[in-house]
Amino acid sequence: MVSIQNNLEKIKYDQFKLEEEIKKFWDENKIYYKVKKKSMRSKKKFYFLDGPPYASAKSIHVGTAWNKVIKDTVLRYYRMCGYNVWDIPGYDTHGLPIEVQIEKAYGIKSKKEIIEKIGVENFVESCKRFVDENIKAMTEQFKEIGVFMDWENPYVTYRDEYIESGWWLIKQAWRKGLLYKGERVVHWCPRCETTLADYEVSEYKELKDPSIYVKFKVKNSQNEYLLIWTTTPWTLPANAFVMAHPDLDYVKVKVDGEILILAKARLEKVMSEAGKTEYEVLEEFKGTQLEGLEYIHPLEDIVPAQAKLAPYHKVVLAPDAVTATEGTGLVHSAPGHGEIDYEINEKNVGAPLISLVDNTGKMTEDAGRYHGMYFRTDANKAVIEDLEKKGALFHKGSIIHRYPVCWRCKTPLVLRATEQWFIAVRRLKERLIEEARSIEWRPNWATIRFINLLKELRDWVISRQRFWGIPLPVWECSSCGYRHVIGSVDELVELGGHKPEQLHRPWIDRVTLKCPKCGGVMKRVPDVLDVWFDSGIAFYASLSYPRNKELYESLKPVDFIVEGHDQIRGWFFSLLRSGIIGFDEKPYKRVLVHGFALDEEGKEMHKTLGNYIEFEELISRVPRDVIRLWAMNNTIWEDLRFSWKSMDMVWRSFNIIWNVFTFASTYMSIDNFDPEQTKLEDVEEALQFEDKWLLSRFNRLLKEYHEAMKDLRLHQAARIVKDFPVEDISHWYIRLIRRRVWEEEATKSKLAAYAVLYHVLKGWLLMAAPFIPYTTEYLYQKLIRPAEPSLPETIHLLEIPEPDDKWIDDEVEQLMDIARKLTEASAAARMKAGIKLRRPVKKLIIALKDNSLRNTIERAAQIVKDLANVKEIEIVGIDFFENMKVYGVEPNYKTMGPEFKKMLRKVIAYVEENKEKVAKDIVEHGEHKAEIEGTVIKILPKHVELKVEYPNWLSTVETDIGIIGIDTRLTKDEILEGYAREIVRRIQAMRKDLSLPVDAYIEVWLEADPEFIEAIEKHRNYIMTETRARNLRLDKPPEEVYQKEWEVDGKRLLIGIKKI
RNA sequence: GGGCCCGUAGCUCAGCCUGGUAGAGCGCCCGGCUGAUAACCGGGCGGUCGGGGGUUCGAAUCCCCCCGGGCCCA
């Protein structure tokens, strides 16, 4: 016969050691692959797509760990529900951030140096090595926190197959006419020498810039000037026109003999800033009157580019570009250096697009004397000097404002017109919105946020002028300009190219094709793709589509993705975008959005802020499962505030859970309980009230757990997992079954308790396994599997049980609630009267408010009797206490509100004033009539709460079911019984001192005062059974036995015990 | 400047969707229990539910404005 073995009692609880042991067990026995193999046999597919973390560092962020734990929990849950779970992890590996780190490692600063000093080949190989090292380190950390994913087969975005899948999408875009090359004002990093997409312009710094007021002379006027304001003097050489607001009021002002034109609303501010106190308003008019007014640019003669721009020098109306809150109400416009300028120019002006800044931030030849100067420094200075010389500078100051900087290298960005490759996603807007709406978002507000940003969609700049990325698969004929987009390596070969060593630059750049139109040489456009392109195609590229079509077609669509809310704009969007471009359908069905990991103050956790918690530190201070359960407890879509303290609290729960299992292990093994022999069905007849209660609780919570998991309210499931063993099993059930478990013989009742406890603990382990895989595995190996050797070698191969409705019993649970309340109330009543729990009390009187509860309460009586240590329970009506003095009532808003409505305040005031009268009437007649401001109202018992006072021998406590009281008058019998319990408790303490096994027998010697002797004689049997004493002598203990002298109620008591 | 989320006891948070006299755990103080005890039970202290306004007989909960924090965008 196999039975429960006592494996836990001997082990000192050490969560760290436990996890180490299990980690070793998983590794040595290849547990993950066994779990995966079993999962793969299932027909029910669950396609999960891992949002690839960016492999730019060796250590993961706490938030990344949380993210993976969420994923792991869901994957484990679905595996344990019998699904075939696709669980390939991914790594995002291309892009500027990695290039920047490699540049730093080489100690270089520019693209030129990469090409000339390092060589692109070396550079790209270095990027790859760097990424590989990071992937290795990150993978170890993910494994460390117990994530079961296919770590040996991750998808990595830099691999050739992945790149090829990327080309396929570009080809689709091209086929659909969505790919185009165009000119656009973009944010440009002059250090990285590449453009940045809108969403990459994410960092701003407080920078000091010049703030200058410049006079543009009105053409054909004597001394009239348009006054403009700018913080970017370097853009003035590229000025094309001036913008004004049609509805603003403008003025002509005479200052120092000159006439300036500016907005009326700005006049005072500008004049005071320039230190002008004397000025005169000559004229006032609407902005519309300025339209078409021509001017002469002050630098026209020294900037060659101005020759092309001069014909456009006039005022243009642009309500969106001009405000009355800053500047002068007249805005200088350089279409080559401003987004809105560009748009207005396209729409209303049509000046040539001229950008006077080159790739490295220096002014071009067309800028004349500014040629070669860096835009924000030398060029600014020189322009201001020239303006001053020419008398065009009205005022010069400086300003500190937020200015966009490169998110990687922090260099201030420049806006400049460049040629870039685009995908016309704006044309897909309707489809995107339509598909987005049919995606299931958790929580719901994510939909709103997602749709909001789709509405502001702009075309996607996909090209970057860098090295480490998916090469843009566009070949262009150097003689006739003919273009072709390549969709795969095969196609490249077919068209006369060859398969390069790898698909990255520079190898791919060496592949040339023959132009089918003119026979010339076709070369690849040197750009690479935006990194966001990479992860956005993961839903098919991670499966090597289209090379392997079947796999994606059998798995699609993705069933589930989960990332932080920053990814709404990021990955969730880029996936959908690629889905629509490539397949015209949404690639995923369900999305869960989680929060951000913040520091203890609720601030962003960042290395540069000094509040960063290293993963290594975290994992060395707190056990993995504790971290997991703590993190999963947090409301999933809200931010996770880091807290060592709250992790300690969760840790405490683990301790209690350990104690619960030790308890089970200890007693079940003493009694050789065999769960395979004695199943729940076998003990149904013997089930006690508390057993039925626990089974009901367990099944109810199991049901809620499954509902929460399926609905992605993961935190609610986590809370059930954490609280059930603590609140229901430890705090309550075990307390109730202790007496049954201590019985000597294998009674049916005891077996029933074991069967129930075993059933519930095993069920809980399965529910908890997705959340705390280490701990549950450990307890499974120590307790469950030895008793049921036919079970699989790991808990993670089992399935989570479904709830059994037959056990869910509302009445039993309600009844237990009542019993719990009564026990609490009786403890409170004892406290009031100062009677220890060890002293039995003769009678507990329960005065019920609602007499129909009488029967149910009688059923709960035994539990209350035991826990409250009372001899007898008497259930009576609320009117029981004849001599109780009713002194008042308290209004019940919930019932009075709907009835008295607007009168409520007055009725309450009345009741407060007439408490005693109202109470007396309610008790004696069941109602109280009152006249309030002419209206007669009836106050009924349901409207008020009675407040009462009791005789002093009665200690009472009010509860929502009624009033309970205990008779505090102790008789001799009860005093003696109390003594007996005092003695038992002391003998138990001494057993413990000797660390006697729970089932050891002892001999006892007692020397005591006569009153104790009487108690001992009367309760001899009780004392002996409780303490497992074979012998009890009223005698002085012999020298050699363990003995101790006690004092109880001021009386002496000498006890000696000896193991038999 | 805009969109979305969060703000409840000293700390960590639940309650808010579906309005009805403010909850848990931890901490602190007092008492009890003791065969899972670095556990457990009872009581106490502790809250302008971020602030203001509105709807309602009644608002932590619904609506509007403001403040603080977070993410995303300008």
mmCIF file of N, CA, C and O in Angstrom, chain A residues 54 58 209 258 337 444 448 535 555 674 676 688 760 841 858 886 980 983 985:
data_model
loop_
_atom_site.group_PDB
_atom_site.id
_atom_site.type_symbol
_atom_site.label_atom_id
_atom_site.label_comp_id
_atom_site.label_asym_id
_atom_site.label_seq_id
_atom_site.Cartn_x
_atom_site.Cartn_y
_atom_site.Cartn_z
ATOM 1 N N TYR A 54 13.666 43.925 -26.884
ATOM 2 C CA TYR A 54 14.766 44.474 -27.662
ATOM 3 C C TYR A 54 16.084 44.029 -27.029
ATOM 4 O O TYR A 54 16.343 44.299 -25.858
ATOM 5 N N LYS A 58 22.230 43.197 -21.414
ATOM 6 C CA LYS A 58 22.362 41.846 -20.872
ATOM 7 C C LYS A 58 21.409 41.573 -19.726
ATOM 8 O O LYS A 58 21.158 40.430 -19.369
ATOM 9 N N ASP A 209 18.002 78.613 -26.714
ATOM 10 C CA ASP A 209 18.106 79.015 -28.112
ATOM 11 C C ASP A 209 17.944 80.523 -28.197
ATOM 12 O O ASP A 209 17.374 81.140 -27.303
ATOM 13 N N GLU A 258 10.276 103.920 -37.358
ATOM 14 C CA GLU A 258 9.910 102.897 -38.317
ATOM 15 C C GLU A 258 8.499 102.393 -38.035
ATOM 16 O O GLU A 258 8.013 102.477 -36.914
ATOM 17 N N HIS A 337 12.137 73.188 -43.783
ATOM 18 C CA HIS A 337 12.566 72.964 -42.403
ATOM 19 C C HIS A 337 11.432 72.985 -41.392
ATOM 20 O O HIS A 337 11.666 73.190 -40.205
ATOM 21 N N ASN A 444 -11.140 47.368 -21.948
ATOM 22 C CA ASN A 444 -11.844 47.977 -23.069
ATOM 23 C C ASN A 444 -11.305 49.340 -23.500
ATOM 24 O O ASN A 444 -11.363 49.675 -24.673
ATOM 25 N N ILE A 448 -10.344 52.406 -27.354
ATOM 26 C CA ILE A 448 -10.510 53.838 -27.570
ATOM 27 C C ILE A 448 -9.160 54.462 -27.895
ATOM 28 O O ILE A 448 -9.014 55.212 -28.848
ATOM 29 N N SER A 535 9.515 43.894 -35.918
ATOM 30 C CA SER A 535 8.640 43.186 -34.983
ATOM 31 C C SER A 535 7.205 43.146 -35.510
ATOM 32 O O SER A 535 6.452 42.237 -35.182
ATOM 33 N N LEU A 555 -1.933 27.928 -38.233
ATOM 34 C CA LEU A 555 -1.961 28.544 -36.897
ATOM 35 C C LEU A 555 -2.768 29.831 -36.831
ATOM 36 O O LEU A 555 -3.267 30.210 -35.780
ATOM 37 N N ASP A 674 -4.238 6.847 2.372
ATOM 38 C CA ASP A 674 -3.919 6.537 0.978
ATOM 39 C C ASP A 674 -4.966 7.152 0.059
ATOM 40 O O ASP A 674 -6.085 6.654 -0.028
ATOM 41 N N GLU A 676 -5.420 7.091 -2.995
ATOM 42 C CA GLU A 676 -5.936 6.251 -4.075
ATOM 43 C C GLU A 676 -6.971 5.271 -3.537
ATOM 44 O O GLU A 676 -7.852 4.818 -4.262
ATOM 45 N N GLN A 688 -18.668 16.007 6.963
ATOM 46 C CA GLN A 688 -19.204 16.898 7.978
ATOM 47 C C GLN A 688 -19.544 18.240 7.325
ATOM 48 O O GLN A 688 -19.141 18.517 6.206
ATOM 49 N N VAL A 760 -8.748 18.975 -2.093
ATOM 50 C CA VAL A 760 -8.697 20.425 -2.264
ATOM 51 C C VAL A 760 -7.256 20.911 -2.443
ATOM 52 O O VAL A 760 -6.985 21.769 -3.284
ATOM 53 N N VAL A 841 -17.745 28.356 29.004
ATOM 54 C CA VAL A 841 -18.866 29.206 29.406
ATOM 55 C C VAL A 841 -20.133 28.379 29.279
ATOM 56 O O VAL A 841 -20.251 27.554 28.378
ATOM 57 N N GLU A 858 -29.107 26.253 14.107
ATOM 58 C CA GLU A 858 -28.951 25.039 14.902
ATOM 59 C C GLU A 858 -27.941 24.105 14.248
ATOM 60 O O GLU A 858 -27.179 23.418 14.917
ATOM 61 N N VAL A 886 -34.486 49.122 26.266
ATOM 62 C CA VAL A 886 -34.345 49.725 24.950
ATOM 63 C C VAL A 886 -34.116 51.207 25.129
ATOM 64 O O VAL A 886 -34.869 51.875 25.811
ATOM 65 N N ALA A 980 -8.511 22.184 34.133
ATOM 66 C CA ALA A 980 -8.061 21.004 33.377
ATOM 67 C C ALA A 980 -7.414 21.436 32.068
ATOM 68 O O ALA A 980 -6.363 20.928 31.688
ATOM 69 N N ILE A 983 -4.009 22.836 32.603
ATOM 70 C CA ILE A 983 -3.004 21.799 32.825
ATOM 71 C C ILE A 983 -2.609 21.156 31.494
ATOM 72 O O ILE A 983 -1.426 20.969 31.197
ATOM 73 N N ARG A 985 -2.727 22.362 28.512
ATOM 74 C CA ARG A 985 -1.905 23.257 27.709
ATOM 75 C C ARG A 985 -0.446 23.241 28.174
ATOM 76 O O ARG A 985 0.485 23.272 27.365
#
